[in-house]
Amino acid sequence: MSRTNRTSRHPSERTLHRFADADLSGSPAERVASHVSVCPHCRARIRFIRVLGRAASDGVEIEPPAGILERALARRAAGERIRLPLNDPPRLRSASALARAAILIIAIVGGIFAVGVRELGAFRSDLSFQPSRPERGERIALTYRADPGMAEQQELRVRARLRSKHDENYNVGMKTTVVATLVRTDDLLFRGSFTLPDSIVYAVFAVETLDGRIVDNNGRRLWELSVHQADGRPIAEALEQRSSDMMGRNWELAFESAKELARQYPSDPHGLSAVSFFEPLALGTTAWSDSGLPRFQERFAQLNRELRDRQDLDGDALQWMMLAARGAKDSIASEHWRTALLRRFPHHTQSLQLHIVYDILVPHYKDTTRVLHELDSVWTVVEHEPDKGGPGYRHLVRQGLNFAAGTRDADLTIRWAERFLAVFPSLSTEVAARLAAIPTLRQRAIQILEAELDRVEAAPDEDRPLEMTVEENQRRLEIPIQRLSNQFGRVLLDDGQTERAAESLQRAVNIGWNTKVFRSVAEVQLELGQASAAFRTLARVAADPTTTASFADTARERLGQAFDPSSWEEHVRTARETMHRRTLRDATMRSLPERIRLVTRDGTTRTFREITNSRVTLVVIWNRYCGEAIQALPDIGRLAQVLEERGIAVVIVAEQPPSDDLYEFVRERGVTQPLYHDTRHEATRAFNSWGTPEYFITDELGRIRFEYTDLFSALRQAEALTEEIATTEGSQP
Amino acid sequence: MRISSLNDQEDLGTLLAQASTGAPDALASLFRTYRTMVFGIALRIGGSPSDAEDVMQDVFVGLPEALQSFEERGSFEGWLSRVTTRVALMRVRRARFWRPLRASMESVADPQRLDVVIERVEIEQALARIPNRLRIVFVLREIEGYSHAEIGKLLGISKNTSEVRLFRARKKLRKLLGGPP
């Protein structure tokens, strides 16, 4: 190319900019200079770039609005602390990985209690997998770009919930395991690896410090890994297990995963069956929507035609076709697939279920001996099956134990109890309850409960939910420990071990806060003649905000002469203080942005702070298209009424925009409170809400004090918070 | 230079020591001195006055604890500028996850005015209308004076990406400000 040609051709946009920035040197710079000297167009562009830069950096000072300093000082005075980012954030891979908030907060209030560092969710940490679409049994390289909260660590560990083909819905009883240690290789970069076990099809992960005191759970979403096929599709079992894992965590994603299964594997009946299972759940109905059923029936009919005469389908496929036929309300097809399943795969878990229900329980349920004989025969046939997952086995042992315990025959009961434990090792307390009712088996019940208490108290790490730190898990375990202590105490009492019984029951009273347990313990204390202990326990029941005012009469009646009216109120007051103290142990403190804008029914925009108006507030993040959220509406409506009567605000944040239909929908389900519409997603973002419904309680300064709580605890928590505020204000000069 | 009343390093050192204990007077003094700088950075990076207010508040709420890590060897103004930049960037990142980027662009200036002096106020208006990812690079490079390598580190992008975003930002601004075609 001649020099003339080079000079006459316009430089690339990038070269021109680099020239304007004086970032170009040598012959490239000379070439551009030559061109510019003869090209008014490029000259104008360069001039523009330079003028723009100079004008922009001209140092014009912009005065901030008034009041910022005052608000900042007020936040500090209220105990708020923010950890500012002093290091550059890690390099991130995608926009979607940049979601979480930035600032870590330490809050210390009034010296009453201190809470740990909390994230507002600044920049999102990231756990990546290589390969990201592994096949079964592959070695996985892990790279973790750390949350700043992990900045001081040299090593971290990755915990996982590993799911194989037959793992159950929800995550109750699912074990977790440490799969890898990550070693720091860069400022905020950690690396490690592990081998995916062959049986695993889907897994979720969290990253934590070696002592488990800081957990990065990816904003409770966790990180996911699915096993893929060579063609790049996730295997069907991975999508199934993803649905199972999301159940109770995020119903929308559970449904999405089912739909993905149906899309990716249109000839796999499980996808269709799963869609029919999840759609009503996602819509919060018990049946198909009017528009959904015909569409589904059409798809089912097509698949039914394709598969009806196939002889190579496995037991699972026959099962899913049967269930899909039920979903499509096609009784003829349902019968066809049921018969085929029973004939071709009599030991399939679904076949067992059908056999137990239709051939044993329905015709013979009044004949206990016959039922037990038949169930025993079934067990003899299947007891050596290696995999006892699925509904059939569960049904078999549960019915066996029910019928056996009903006979009060010790041999029969213990036989079925051991079978039950073989299938449901995590439900030992259910077995203990059955055994305790038969005097000769009570020692075995005591043994089981003692072992279970030891196990729960030891807080095995494999039982710790991935989302929780060690401390959070300890607090979570208070609930089963309290329940077990109560059950254990009652069995000991029946066994005549009164001293141990009293000790165990007292323990149940001293841990956590549960009026049901308190009532139960008080009854036992009365049986033991411990009237003053029962008096104190009943005062705890009276102190709970869910207990009616007339409970004092009930207590008087139960305690008789031991009821001391002069000290009753004092005991209730003390119990209330204990309740507040225990409740506030679970409190957190997380600031919310100054401005969270919500839209009212008439389209007006109001900020969260304007709405709450310095009141303690229950915030409900709600979604019209989440079954669980819809089912919660009547309870939300009732609780909202009670809270409002006590001066506690309720803000129901709907993810949908306002519409008459929506208001009619919630009103029909008992909610008459106004909805606030999160059309800008500012509330869901600020609260770091992922699934719905989610409940939060904020204080008078608009800070989150209880997060991801439940309706059952909300009243007690809101009351404890109100009391704390009143005490703090009262103690100020 | 933005600092007028705190040029004396000894005074500044004393003030910072007091502010690091959370003393309101010391914080107020720092606020008075650096308010326009902090607000300006937050506004230009975030593009919204309300977000800039929140950023500014967060910076001053967290400043005392952060000061405990400040080494007096460096310039306080530069340090505060970097901290503010990071807080503002985090806020933008969080917003970006949820909000769609600004939808459309319309010219804010007369396209015939090819060679006029660009008014600062027009730049501020135009800056607020270009996508976050482009505006941030432009602000960091042209106003805050970061190099592409520094911007890359700050934003977690490559130096090359930073350069490309700067070009694109200028291109959008050129359109908005009625620059040469």
CSV table of N, CA and C in Angstrom, one decimal, chain A residues 75 80 82 105 120 589-593 609 686 702-704:
chain,number,residue,atom,x,y,z
A,75,ARG,N,-27.6,8.5,61.6
A,75,ARG,CA,-27.5,7.1,61.4
A,75,ARG,C,-26.4,6.6,62.3
A,80,GLU,N,-25.5,2.7,63.7
A,80,GLU,CA,-25.2,2.1,62.4
A,80,GLU,C,-23.7,2.3,62.0
A,82,ILE,N,-20.9,1.3,58.8
A,82,ILE,CA,-20.8,0.7,57.5
A,82,ILE,C,-19.3,0.5,57.2
A,105,ILE,N,-22.3,-4.0,57.2
A,105,ILE,CA,-22.7,-3.2,58.3
A,105,ILE,C,-22.4,-3.9,59.6
A,120,LEU,N,-25.0,-5.7,53.0
A,120,LEU,CA,-26.1,-5.1,52.2
A,120,LEU,C,-26.1,-5.7,50.8
A,589,MET,N,-29.5,-6.4,62.2
A,589,MET,CA,-29.7,-5.0,61.9
A,589,MET,C,-29.1,-4.7,60.6
A,590,ARG,N,-29.9,-4.4,59.7
A,590,ARG,CA,-29.4,-4.1,58.3
A,590,ARG,C,-30.1,-2.8,57.8
A,591,SER,N,-29.3,-1.9,57.3
A,591,SER,CA,-29.9,-0.7,56.8
A,591,SER,C,-30.5,-0.9,55.5
A,592,LEU,N,-31.5,0.0,55.2
A,592,LEU,CA,-32.1,0.0,53.9
A,592,LEU,C,-31.8,1.3,53.2
A,593,PRO,N,-31.8,1.3,51.9
A,593,PRO,CA,-31.5,2.6,51.3
A,593,PRO,C,-32.5,3.6,51.7
A,609,ARG,N,-40.2,4.7,53.7
A,609,ARG,CA,-40.1,5.5,55.0
A,609,ARG,C,-41.4,6.3,55.2
A,686,ALA,N,-33.7,-4.1,47.8
A,686,ALA,CA,-33.2,-3.6,49.1
A,686,ALA,C,-33.3,-4.7,50.2
A,702,GLY,N,-36.4,2.4,60.2
A,702,GLY,CA,-36.5,1.8,58.9
A,702,GLY,C,-35.4,0.8,58.6
A,703,ARG,N,-34.8,0.2,59.7
A,703,ARG,CA,-33.8,-0.9,59.5
A,703,ARG,C,-34.4,-2.3,59.6
A,704,ILE,N,-33.8,-3.2,58.9
A,704,ILE,CA,-34.3,-4.6,59.0
A,704,ILE,C,-33.8,-5.2,60.3
